Coordinates of C-alpha atoms in Angstrom, one line a residue:
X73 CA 41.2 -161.5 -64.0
X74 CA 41.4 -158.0 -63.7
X75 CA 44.7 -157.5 -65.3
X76 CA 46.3 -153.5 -67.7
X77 CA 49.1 -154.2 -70.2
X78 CA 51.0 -151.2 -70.5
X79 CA 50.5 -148.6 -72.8
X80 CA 52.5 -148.4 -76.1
X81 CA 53.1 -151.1 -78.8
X82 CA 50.6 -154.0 -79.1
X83 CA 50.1 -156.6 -81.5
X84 CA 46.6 -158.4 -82.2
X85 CA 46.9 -161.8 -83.8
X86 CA 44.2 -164.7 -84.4
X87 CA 44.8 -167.8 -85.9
X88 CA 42.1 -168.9 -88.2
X89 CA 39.2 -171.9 -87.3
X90 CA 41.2 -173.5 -90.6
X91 CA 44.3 -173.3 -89.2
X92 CA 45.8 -172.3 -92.2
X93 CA 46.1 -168.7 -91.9
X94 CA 46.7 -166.1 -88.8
X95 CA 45.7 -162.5 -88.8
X96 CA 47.9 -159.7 -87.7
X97 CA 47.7 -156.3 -87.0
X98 CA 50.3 -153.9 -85.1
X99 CA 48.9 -151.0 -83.0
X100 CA 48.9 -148.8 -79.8
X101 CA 47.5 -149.3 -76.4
X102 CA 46.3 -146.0 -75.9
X103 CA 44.3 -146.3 -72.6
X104 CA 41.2 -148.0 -70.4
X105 CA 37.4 -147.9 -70.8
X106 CA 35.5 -148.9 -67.8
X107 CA 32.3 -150.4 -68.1
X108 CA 30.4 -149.9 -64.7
X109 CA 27.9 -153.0 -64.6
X110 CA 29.9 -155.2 -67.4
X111 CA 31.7 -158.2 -67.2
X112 CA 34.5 -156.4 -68.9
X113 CA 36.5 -154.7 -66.1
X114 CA 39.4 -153.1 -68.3
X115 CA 38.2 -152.1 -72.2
X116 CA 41.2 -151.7 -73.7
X117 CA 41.5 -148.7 -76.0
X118 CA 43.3 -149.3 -78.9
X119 CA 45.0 -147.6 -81.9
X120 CA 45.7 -149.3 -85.2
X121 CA 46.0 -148.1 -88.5
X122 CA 42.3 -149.4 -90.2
X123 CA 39.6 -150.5 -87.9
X124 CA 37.3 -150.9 -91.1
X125 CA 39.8 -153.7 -92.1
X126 CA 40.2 -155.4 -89.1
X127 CA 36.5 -155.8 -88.9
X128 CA 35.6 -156.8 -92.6
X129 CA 38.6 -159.3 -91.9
X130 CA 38.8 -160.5 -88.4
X131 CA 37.6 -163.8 -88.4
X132 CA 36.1 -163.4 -84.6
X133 CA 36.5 -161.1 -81.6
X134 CA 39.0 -163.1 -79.9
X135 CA 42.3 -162.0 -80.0
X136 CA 45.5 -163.1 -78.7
X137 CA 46.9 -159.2 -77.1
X138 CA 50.6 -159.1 -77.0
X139 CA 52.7 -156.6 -76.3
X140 CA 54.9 -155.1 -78.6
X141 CA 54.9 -155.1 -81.9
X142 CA 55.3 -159.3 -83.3
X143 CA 54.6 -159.4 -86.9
X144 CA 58.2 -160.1 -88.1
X145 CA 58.3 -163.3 -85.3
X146 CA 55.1 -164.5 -86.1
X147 CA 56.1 -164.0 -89.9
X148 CA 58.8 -166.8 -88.8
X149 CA 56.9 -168.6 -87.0
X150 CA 54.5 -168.9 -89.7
X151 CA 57.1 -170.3 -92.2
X152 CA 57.5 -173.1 -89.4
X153 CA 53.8 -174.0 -89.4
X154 CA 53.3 -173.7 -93.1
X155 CA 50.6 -170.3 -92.0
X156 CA 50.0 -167.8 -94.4
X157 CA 50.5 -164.7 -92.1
X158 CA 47.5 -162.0 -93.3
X159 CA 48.6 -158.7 -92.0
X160 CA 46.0 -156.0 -91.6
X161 CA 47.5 -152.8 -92.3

């Protein structure tokens, strides 16, 4: 699908193969990439505060994209599920 969020807030979250933890992290949508010749028809360019982080903590590449920022909801939510909620920062 060949789909743009708008730009502004954006939340990234992932919830861990153990399904006992999910992995947040608030940012920006800053803008597009295009790839000619790649699967990926909109590279979304993002902002958030410490890529290095993200990457030495993500625990894949796939991430749920949701606008706005969501970490105090899926703090709730995570009280509901008994998930510890990891926010990267």
């Amino acid at each position: 699908i060949d789909a743009r969020l708008p730009f502004g807030a954006i939340t990234l979250a992932k919830l861990d193969p153990t399904f006992e933890r999910i992995t947040v992290v608030e940012g920006s949508l800053e803008g597009y990439a295009q790839y000619p010749g790649s699967d990926c028809l909109n590279g979304a360019v993002l902002k958030i505060p410490n890529g290095r982080s993200l990457m030495a903590r993500a625990s894949s590449h796939h991430y749920l994209l949701m606008t706005g920022h969501q970490l105090a909801d899926i703090d709730l939510i995570g009280k509901v599920f008994g998930l510890r909620v990891e926010s990267i920062d």
